[in-house]
Short mmCIF file of C-alpha atoms and ligand atoms in Angstrom, two decimals:
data_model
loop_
_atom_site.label_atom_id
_atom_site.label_comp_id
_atom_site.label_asym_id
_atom_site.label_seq_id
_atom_site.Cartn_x
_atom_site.Cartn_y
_atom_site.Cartn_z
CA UNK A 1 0.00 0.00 0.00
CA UNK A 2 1.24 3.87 -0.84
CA UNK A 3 0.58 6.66 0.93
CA UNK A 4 1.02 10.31 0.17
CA UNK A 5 2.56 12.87 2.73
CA UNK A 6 1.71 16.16 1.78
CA UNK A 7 2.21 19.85 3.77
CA UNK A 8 3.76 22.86 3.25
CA UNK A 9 7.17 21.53 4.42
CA UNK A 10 8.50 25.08 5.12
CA UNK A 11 10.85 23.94 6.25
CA UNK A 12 10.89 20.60 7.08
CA UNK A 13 10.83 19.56 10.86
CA UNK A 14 12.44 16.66 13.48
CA UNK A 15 8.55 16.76 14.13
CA UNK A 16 7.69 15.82 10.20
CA UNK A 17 10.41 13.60 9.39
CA UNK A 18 9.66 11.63 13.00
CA UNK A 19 6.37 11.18 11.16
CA UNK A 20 7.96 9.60 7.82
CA UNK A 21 10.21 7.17 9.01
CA UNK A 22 7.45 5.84 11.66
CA UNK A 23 5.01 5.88 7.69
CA UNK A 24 7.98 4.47 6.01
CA UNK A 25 8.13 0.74 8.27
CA UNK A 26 4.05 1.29 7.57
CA UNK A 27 3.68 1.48 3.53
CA UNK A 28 5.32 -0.17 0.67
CA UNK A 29 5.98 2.93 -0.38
CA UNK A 30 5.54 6.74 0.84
CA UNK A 31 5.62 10.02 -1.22
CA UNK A 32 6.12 13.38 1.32
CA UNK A 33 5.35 16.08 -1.27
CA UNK A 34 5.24 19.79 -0.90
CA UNK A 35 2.14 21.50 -1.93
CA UNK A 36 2.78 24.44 -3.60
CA UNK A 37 -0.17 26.83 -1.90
CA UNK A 38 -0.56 30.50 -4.36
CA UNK A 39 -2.41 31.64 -1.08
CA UNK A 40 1.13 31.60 0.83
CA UNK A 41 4.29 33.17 0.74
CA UNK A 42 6.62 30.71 1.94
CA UNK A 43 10.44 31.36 3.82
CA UNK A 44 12.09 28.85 1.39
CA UNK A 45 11.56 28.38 -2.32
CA UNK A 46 10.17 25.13 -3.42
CA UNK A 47 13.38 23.87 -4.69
CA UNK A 48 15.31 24.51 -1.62
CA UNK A 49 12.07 22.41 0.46
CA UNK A 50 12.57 19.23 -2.11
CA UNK A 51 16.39 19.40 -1.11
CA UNK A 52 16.34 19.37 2.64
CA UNK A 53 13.15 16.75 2.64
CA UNK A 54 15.65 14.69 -0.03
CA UNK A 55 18.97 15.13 2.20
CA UNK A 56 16.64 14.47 5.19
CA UNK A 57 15.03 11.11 3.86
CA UNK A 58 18.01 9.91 1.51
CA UNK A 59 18.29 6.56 4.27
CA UNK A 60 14.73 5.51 4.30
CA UNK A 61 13.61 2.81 1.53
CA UNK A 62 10.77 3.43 -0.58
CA UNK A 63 10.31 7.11 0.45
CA UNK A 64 10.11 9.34 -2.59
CA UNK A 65 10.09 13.42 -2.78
CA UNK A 66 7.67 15.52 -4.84
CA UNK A 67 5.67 18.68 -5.26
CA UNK A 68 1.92 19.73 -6.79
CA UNK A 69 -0.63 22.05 -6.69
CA UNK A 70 -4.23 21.94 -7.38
CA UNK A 71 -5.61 19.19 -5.18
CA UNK A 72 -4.12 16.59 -3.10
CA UNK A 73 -6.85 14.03 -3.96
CA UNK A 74 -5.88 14.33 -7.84
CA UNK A 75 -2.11 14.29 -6.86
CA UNK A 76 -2.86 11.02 -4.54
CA UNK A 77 -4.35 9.35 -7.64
CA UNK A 78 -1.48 10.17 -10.11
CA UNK A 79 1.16 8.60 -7.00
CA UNK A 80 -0.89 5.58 -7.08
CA UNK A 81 -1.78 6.48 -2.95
CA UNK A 82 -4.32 5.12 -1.79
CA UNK A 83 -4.27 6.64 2.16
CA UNK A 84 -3.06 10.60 2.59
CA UNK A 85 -1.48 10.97 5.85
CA UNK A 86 -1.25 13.71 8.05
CA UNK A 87 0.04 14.31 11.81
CA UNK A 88 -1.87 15.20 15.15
CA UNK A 89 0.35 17.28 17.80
CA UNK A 90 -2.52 19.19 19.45
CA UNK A 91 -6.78 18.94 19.90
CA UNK A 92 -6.17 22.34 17.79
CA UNK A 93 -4.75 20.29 14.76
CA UNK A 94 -7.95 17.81 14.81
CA UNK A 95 -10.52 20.40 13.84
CA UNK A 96 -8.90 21.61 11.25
CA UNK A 97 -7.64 18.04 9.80
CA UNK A 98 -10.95 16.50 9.93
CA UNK A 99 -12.40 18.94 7.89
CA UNK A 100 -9.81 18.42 5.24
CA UNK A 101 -10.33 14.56 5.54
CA UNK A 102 -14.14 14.78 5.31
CA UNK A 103 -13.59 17.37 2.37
CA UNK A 104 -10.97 14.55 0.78
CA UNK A 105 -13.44 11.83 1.52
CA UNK A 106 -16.03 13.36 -0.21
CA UNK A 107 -13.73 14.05 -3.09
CA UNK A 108 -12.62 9.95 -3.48
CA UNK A 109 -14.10 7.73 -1.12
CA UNK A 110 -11.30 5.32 -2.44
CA UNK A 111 -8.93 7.59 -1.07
CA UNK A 112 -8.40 7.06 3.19
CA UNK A 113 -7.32 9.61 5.04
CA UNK A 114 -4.72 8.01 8.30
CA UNK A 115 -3.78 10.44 11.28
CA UNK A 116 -0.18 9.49 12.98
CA UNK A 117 0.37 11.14 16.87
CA UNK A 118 3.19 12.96 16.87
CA UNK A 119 6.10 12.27 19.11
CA UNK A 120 6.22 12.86 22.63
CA UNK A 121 9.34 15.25 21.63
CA UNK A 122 7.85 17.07 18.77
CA UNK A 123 4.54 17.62 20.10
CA UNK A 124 5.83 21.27 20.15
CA UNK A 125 7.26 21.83 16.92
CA UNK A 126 5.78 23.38 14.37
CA UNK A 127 7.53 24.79 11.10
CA UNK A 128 6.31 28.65 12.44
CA UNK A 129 7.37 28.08 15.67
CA UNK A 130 11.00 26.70 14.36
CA UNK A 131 10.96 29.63 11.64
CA UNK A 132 10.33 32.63 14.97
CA UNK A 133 13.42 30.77 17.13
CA UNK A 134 16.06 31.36 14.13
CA UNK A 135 14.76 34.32 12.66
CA UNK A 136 16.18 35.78 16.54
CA UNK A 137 19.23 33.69 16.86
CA UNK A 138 18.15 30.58 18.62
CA UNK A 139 19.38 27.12 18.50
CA UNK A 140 17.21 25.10 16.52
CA UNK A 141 19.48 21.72 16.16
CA UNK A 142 17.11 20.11 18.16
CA UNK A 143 13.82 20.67 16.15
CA UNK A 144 15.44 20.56 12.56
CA UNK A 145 17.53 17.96 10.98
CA UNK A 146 21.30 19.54 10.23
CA UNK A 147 20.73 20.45 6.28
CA UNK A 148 17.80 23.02 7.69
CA UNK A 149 19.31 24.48 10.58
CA UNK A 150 22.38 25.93 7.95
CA UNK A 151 19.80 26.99 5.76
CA UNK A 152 17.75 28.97 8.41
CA UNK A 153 20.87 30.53 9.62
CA UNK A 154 21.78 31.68 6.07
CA UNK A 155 17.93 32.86 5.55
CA UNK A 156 18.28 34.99 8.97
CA UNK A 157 22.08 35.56 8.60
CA UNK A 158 22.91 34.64 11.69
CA UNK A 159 26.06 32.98 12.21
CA UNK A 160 27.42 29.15 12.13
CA UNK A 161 27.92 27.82 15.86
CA UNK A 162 31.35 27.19 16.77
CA UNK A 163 33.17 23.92 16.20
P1 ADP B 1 0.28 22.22 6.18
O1 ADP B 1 0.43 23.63 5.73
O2 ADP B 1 -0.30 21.31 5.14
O3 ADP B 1 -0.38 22.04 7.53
P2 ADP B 1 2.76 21.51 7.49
O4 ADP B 1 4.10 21.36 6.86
O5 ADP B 1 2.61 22.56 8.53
O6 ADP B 1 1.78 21.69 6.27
O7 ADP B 1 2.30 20.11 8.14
C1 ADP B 1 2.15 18.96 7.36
C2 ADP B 1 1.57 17.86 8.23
O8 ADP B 1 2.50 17.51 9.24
C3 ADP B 1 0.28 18.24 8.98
O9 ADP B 1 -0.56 17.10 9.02
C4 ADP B 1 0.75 18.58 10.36
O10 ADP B 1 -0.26 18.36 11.33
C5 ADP B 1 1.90 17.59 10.52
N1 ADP B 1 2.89 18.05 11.48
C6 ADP B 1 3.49 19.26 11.56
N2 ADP B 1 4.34 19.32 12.59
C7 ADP B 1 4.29 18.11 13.22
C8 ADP B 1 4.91 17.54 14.38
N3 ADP B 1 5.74 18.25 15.12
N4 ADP B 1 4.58 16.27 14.71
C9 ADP B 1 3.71 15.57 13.95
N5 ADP B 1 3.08 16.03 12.86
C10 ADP B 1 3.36 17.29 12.49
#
C-alpha cells in the first residue's frame, strides 16, 4: 500500500520527518510532497524544500520526494496512494484536519485519510514556531535535521555555531 505525505514543508521539521520514518516501516511505499499553496508566501523556495526533505530522507527505503498544486486528492491518484497521511500534535490540529479529511473523503471515497500522533518530543514543533526561534538567533538543532538548521541561519544571517 502507498501513501502520500503532503504539507507545506517550510521547512521541514524533526517533528515531520519523526512522522515519515514511523510511515515508512508502515507502507510499501511513501511520497512526502510539498504543496505548492498560491495563497502563501513561503520562507524557502520550493526547490530549496525538495532538497532538505531529499537530504533528510536519503536513508529511508521506498520514500520518494515531490511537489503539486491543485488538489491533493488528484495528486494522490497520479502517485498511485491510496491513504493521505497527516500528523496530530494538538486537539487544535484535529478540527482543522478533519475537515480536510471529510472534504478529501467526499472528493474519493477510495482515497483514506490516516492520522499518525506525533512524538512525545515534537509535540511542540511546528515549522512557524521553528521559523520565529532562528529568525532571533536561537538554536534550533534540536527541532530541525542539520541540512535546515544551515539553511535557516543563512535565511536569517545569523552565524554558524562554533566547532
Ligand atoms: P500544512 O500547511 O499542510 O499544515 P505543514 O508542513 O505545517 O503543512 O504540516 C504537514 C503535516 O505535518 C500536517 O498534518 C501537520 O499536522 C503535521 N505536522 C506538523 N508538525 C508536526 C509535528 N511536530 N509532529 C507531527 N506532525 C506534524
Amino acid at each position: 500500500m502507498r501513501a502520500l505525505y503532503p504539507g507545506s514543508f517550510d521547512p521541514l521539521t524533526l517533528g515531520h520527518l519523526d512522522l515519515i520514518e514511523r510511515a515508512s516501516r508502515l507502507f510499501d511505499g511513501l511520497r512526502v510532497a510539498v504543496l505548492q499553496n498560491p495563497l502563501k508566501q513561503p520562507a524557502f523556495p520550493l526547490e530549496q524544500r525538495l532538497e532538505q526533505i531529499s537530504a533528510a530522507t536519503a536513508h529511508l527505503k521506498g520514500v520518494e520526494v515531490g511537489s503539486f498544486d491543485g488538489l491533493t486528492v488528484d495528486y494522490a491518484r497520479t502517485c498511485g496512494a491510496s491513504v493521505i497521511l497527516r500528523g496530530l500534535r494538538a486537539l487544535s490540529d484535529f478540527e482543522f484536519e478533519l475537515q480536510i479529511a471529510h472534504t478529501n473523503k467526499s472528493l474519493d471515497p477510495d482515497l483514506e485519510t490516516l492520522f499518525l500522533a506525533t512524538g512525545v518530543n515534537h509535540s511542540f514543533l511546528s515549522s512557524s514556531v521553528v521559523k520565529e526561534v532562528a529568525r532571533f538567533g536561537g538554536d534550533v538543532s534540536h527541532m530541525v535535521p542539520e541540512g535546515v538548521a544551515q539553511d535557516l541561519r543563512r535565511l536569517f544571517n545569523r552565524p554558524s555555531p562554533p566547532g
